[in-house]
Tab-separated table of C-alpha atoms and ligand atoms in Angstrom:
chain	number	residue	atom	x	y	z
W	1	UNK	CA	-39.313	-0.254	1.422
W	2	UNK	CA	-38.903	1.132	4.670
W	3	UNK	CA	-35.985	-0.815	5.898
W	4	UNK	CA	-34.096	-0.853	2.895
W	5	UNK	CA	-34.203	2.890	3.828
W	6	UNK	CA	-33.219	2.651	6.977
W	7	UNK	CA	-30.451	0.621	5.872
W	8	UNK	CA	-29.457	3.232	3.285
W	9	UNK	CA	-29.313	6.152	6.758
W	10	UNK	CA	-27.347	3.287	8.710
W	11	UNK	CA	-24.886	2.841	6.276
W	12	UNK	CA	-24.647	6.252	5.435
W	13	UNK	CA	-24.272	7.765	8.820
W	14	UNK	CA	-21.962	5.266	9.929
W	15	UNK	CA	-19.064	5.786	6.913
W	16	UNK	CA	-19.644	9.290	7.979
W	17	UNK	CA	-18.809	8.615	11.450
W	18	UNK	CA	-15.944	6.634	10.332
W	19	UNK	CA	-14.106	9.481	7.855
W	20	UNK	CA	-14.704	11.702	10.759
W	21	UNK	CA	-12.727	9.683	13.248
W	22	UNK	CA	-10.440	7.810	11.255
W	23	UNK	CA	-7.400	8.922	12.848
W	24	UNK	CA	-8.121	13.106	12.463
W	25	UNK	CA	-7.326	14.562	10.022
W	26	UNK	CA	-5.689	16.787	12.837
W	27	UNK	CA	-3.256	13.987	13.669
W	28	UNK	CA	-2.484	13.391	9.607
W	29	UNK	CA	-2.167	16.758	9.047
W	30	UNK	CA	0.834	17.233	11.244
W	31	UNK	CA	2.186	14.319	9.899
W	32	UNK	CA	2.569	15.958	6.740
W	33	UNK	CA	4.026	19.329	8.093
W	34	UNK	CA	6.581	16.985	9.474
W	35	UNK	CA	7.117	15.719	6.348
W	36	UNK	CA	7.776	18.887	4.678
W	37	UNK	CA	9.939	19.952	7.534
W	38	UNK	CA	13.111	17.531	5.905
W	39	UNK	CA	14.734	16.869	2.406
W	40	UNK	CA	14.305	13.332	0.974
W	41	UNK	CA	17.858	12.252	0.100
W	42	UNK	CA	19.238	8.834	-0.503
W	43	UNK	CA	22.462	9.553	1.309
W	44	UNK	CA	20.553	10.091	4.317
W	45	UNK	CA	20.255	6.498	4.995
W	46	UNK	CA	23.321	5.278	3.185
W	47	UNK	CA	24.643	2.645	6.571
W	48	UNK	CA	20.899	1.450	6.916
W	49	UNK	CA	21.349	-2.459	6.544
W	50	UNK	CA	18.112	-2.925	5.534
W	51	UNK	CA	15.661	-1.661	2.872
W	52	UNK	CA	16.256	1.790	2.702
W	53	UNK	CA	13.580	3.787	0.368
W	54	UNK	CA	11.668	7.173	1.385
W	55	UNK	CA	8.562	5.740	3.180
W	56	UNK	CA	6.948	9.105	3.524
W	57	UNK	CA	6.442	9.508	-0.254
W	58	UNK	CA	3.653	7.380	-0.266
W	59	UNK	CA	2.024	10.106	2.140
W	60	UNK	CA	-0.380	11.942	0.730
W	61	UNK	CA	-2.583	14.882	2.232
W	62	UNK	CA	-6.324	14.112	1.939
W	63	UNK	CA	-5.819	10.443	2.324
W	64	UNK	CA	-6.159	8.410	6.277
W	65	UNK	CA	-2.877	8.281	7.623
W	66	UNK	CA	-3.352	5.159	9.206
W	67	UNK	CA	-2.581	3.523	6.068
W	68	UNK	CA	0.457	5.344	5.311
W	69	UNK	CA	3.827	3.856	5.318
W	70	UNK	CA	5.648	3.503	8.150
W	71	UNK	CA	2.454	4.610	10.273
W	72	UNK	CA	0.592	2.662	12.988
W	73	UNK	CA	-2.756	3.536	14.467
W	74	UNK	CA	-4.980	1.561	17.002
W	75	UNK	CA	-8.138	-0.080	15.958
W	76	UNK	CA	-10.118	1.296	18.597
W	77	UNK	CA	-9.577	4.764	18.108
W	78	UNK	CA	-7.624	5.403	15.382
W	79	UNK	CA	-5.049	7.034	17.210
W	80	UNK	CA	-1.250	6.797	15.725
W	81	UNK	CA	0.609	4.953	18.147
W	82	UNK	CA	3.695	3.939	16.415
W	83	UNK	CA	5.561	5.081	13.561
W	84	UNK	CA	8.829	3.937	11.870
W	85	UNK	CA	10.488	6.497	9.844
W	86	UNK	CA	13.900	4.430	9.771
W	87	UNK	CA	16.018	4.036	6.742
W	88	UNK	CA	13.702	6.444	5.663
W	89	UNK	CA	16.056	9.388	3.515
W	90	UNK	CA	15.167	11.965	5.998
W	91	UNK	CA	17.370	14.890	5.828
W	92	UNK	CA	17.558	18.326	7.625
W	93	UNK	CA	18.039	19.580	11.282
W	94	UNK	CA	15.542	18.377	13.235
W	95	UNK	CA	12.929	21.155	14.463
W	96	UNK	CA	12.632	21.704	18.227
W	97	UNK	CA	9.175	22.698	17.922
W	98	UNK	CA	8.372	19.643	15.417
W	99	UNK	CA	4.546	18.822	14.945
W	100	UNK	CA	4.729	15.644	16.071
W	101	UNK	CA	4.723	16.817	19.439
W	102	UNK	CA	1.378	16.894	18.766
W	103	UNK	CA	0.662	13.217	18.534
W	104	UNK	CA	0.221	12.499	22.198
W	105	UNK	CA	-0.207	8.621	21.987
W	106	UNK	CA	2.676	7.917	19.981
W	107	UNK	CA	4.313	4.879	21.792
W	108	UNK	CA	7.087	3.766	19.571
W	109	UNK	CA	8.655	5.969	17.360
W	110	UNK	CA	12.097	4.731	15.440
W	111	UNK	CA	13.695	7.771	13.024
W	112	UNK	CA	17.271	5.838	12.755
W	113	UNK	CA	19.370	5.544	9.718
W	114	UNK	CA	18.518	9.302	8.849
W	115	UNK	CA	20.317	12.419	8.832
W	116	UNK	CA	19.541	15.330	11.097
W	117	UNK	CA	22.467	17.110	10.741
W	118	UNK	CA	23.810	16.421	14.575
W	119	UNK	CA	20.496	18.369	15.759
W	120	UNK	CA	20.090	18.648	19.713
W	121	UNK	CA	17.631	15.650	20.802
W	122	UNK	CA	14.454	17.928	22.307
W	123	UNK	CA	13.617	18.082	25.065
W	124	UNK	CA	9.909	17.780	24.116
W	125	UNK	CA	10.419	13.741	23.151
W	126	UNK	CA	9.731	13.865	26.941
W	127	UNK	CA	5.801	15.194	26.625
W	128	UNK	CA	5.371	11.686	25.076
W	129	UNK	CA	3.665	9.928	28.005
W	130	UNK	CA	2.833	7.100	26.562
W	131	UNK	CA	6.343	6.210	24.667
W	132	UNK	CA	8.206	3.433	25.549
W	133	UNK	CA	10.802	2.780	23.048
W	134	UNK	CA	12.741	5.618	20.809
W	135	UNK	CA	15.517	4.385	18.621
W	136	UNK	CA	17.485	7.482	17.639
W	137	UNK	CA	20.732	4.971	16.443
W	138	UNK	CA	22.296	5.952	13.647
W	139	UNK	CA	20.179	9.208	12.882
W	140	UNK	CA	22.967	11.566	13.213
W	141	UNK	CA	21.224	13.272	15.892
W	142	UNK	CA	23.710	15.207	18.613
W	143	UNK	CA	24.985	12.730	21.336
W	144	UNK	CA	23.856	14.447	24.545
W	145	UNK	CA	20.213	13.050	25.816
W	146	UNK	CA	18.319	15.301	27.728
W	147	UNK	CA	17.184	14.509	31.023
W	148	UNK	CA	13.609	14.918	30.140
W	149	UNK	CA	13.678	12.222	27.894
W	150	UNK	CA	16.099	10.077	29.181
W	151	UNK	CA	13.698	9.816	32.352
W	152	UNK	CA	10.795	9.637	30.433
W	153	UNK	CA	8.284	6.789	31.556
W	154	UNK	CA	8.296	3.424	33.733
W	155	UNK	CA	8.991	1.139	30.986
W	156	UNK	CA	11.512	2.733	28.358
W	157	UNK	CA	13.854	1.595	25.613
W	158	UNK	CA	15.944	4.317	24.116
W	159	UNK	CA	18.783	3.539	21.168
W	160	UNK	CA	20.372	6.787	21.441
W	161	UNK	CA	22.725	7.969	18.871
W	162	UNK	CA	25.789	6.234	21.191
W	163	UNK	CA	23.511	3.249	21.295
W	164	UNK	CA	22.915	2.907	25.103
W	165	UNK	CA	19.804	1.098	25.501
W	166	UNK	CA	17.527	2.234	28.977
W	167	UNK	CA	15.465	0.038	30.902
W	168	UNK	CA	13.792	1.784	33.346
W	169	UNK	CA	11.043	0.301	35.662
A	1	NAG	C1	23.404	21.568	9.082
A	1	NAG	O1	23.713	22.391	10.182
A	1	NAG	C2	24.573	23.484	9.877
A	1	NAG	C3	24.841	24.255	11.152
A	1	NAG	O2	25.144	23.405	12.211
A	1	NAG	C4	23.912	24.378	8.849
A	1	NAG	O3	24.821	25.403	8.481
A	1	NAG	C5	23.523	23.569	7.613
A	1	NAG	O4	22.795	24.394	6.725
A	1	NAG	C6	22.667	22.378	8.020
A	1	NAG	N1	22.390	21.559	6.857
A	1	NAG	C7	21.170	21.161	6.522
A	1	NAG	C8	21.076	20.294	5.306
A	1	NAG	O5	20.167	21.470	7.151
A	2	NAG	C1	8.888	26.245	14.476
A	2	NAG	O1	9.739	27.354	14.679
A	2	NAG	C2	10.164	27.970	13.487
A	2	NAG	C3	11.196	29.048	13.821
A	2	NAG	O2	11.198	29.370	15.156
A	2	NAG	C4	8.950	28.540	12.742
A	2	NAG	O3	9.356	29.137	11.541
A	2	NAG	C5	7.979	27.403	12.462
A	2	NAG	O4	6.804	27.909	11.872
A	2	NAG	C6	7.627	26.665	13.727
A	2	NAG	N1	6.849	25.491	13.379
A	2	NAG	C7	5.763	25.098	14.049
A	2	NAG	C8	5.105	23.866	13.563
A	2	NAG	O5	5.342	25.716	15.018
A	3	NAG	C1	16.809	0.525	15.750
A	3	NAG	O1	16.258	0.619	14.456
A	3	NAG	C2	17.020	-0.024	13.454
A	3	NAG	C3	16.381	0.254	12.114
A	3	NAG	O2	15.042	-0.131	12.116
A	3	NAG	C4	17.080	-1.512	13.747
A	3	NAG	O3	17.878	-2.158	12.795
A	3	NAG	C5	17.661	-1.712	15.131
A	3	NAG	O4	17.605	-3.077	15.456
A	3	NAG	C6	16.886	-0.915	16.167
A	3	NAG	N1	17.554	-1.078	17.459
A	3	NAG	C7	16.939	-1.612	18.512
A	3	NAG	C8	17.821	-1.856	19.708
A	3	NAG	O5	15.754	-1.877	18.536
């Protein structure tokens, strides 16, 4: 009897361990307000080329986020390191102060073929130490990069809305 029980506490303990660090809720939860910060409209993503559907509707709150749309985590620790929101509908100015500034491993992020009204890029895309490729093309985001960002690690790719592409090492 005794190990079956043991079994039972292993098992239980370590799907506990797992919902707890399966990507943090923290980390999906301002994935969401980022969400809600934009419209979902078709038009956004009218010149995308390719399959063009709202990825983030499949995003729902209470669920892991590493198995949303569009979303990439690493095995290891289940942090979101890439996500793809192109051709995605999103529409809205982009806010400076956008939670996902707050997901500090993100290392490829691609938002083109959406419409952010001509926003100003911010500055913040620079906190991102860890990003090395940002494909704004196509997102109707204002032309001017900022210096933060355009400077912003050793090994950097960035499709900015004039489609320059930056190699930096
Ligand atoms: C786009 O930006 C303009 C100001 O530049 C603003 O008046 C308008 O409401 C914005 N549209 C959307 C959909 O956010
Ligand atoms: C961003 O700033 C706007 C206006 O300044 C504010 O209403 C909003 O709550 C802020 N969002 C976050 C996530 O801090
Ligand atoms: C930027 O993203 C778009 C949409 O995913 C893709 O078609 C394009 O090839 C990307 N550009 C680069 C240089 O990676």
């Amino acid at each position: 009897m005794a190990p079956y029980l043991f079994l039972c506490l292993f098992l239980f303990f370590s799907h506990l361990y797992a919902s707890f660090s399966s990507s943090g809720s923290h980390s999906c939860s301002s994935l969401i307000q980022f969400k809600n910060s934009f419209s979902i409209t078709e038009q956004a993503s009218l010149f995308c080329g390719f399959k063009s559907y709202p990825k983030t509707n499949s995003w729902k709150e209470g669920t892991d986020c590493c198995s949303w749309d569009g979303v990439t985590c690493d095995h290891l620790n289940a942090h979101v390191i890439a996500l793809d929101l192109s051709c995605s509908w999103l529409s809205g100015n982009f806010p400076s102060n956008t939670t996902l500034f707050l997901l500090p491993h993100l290392q490829k992020l691609n938002l083109a073929y959406n419409d952010f009204n001509h926003s100003k890029i911010p500055s913040e895309f620079g906190r991102f130490t860890s990003l090395f490729y940002l494909n704004l093309s196509d997102a109707r985001f204002a032309e001017e990069v900022p210096s933060q960002v355009s400077h912003l690690s050793n090994w950097f790719h960035l499709i900015s809305p004039l489609g320059f592409m930056t190699m930096r090492n």
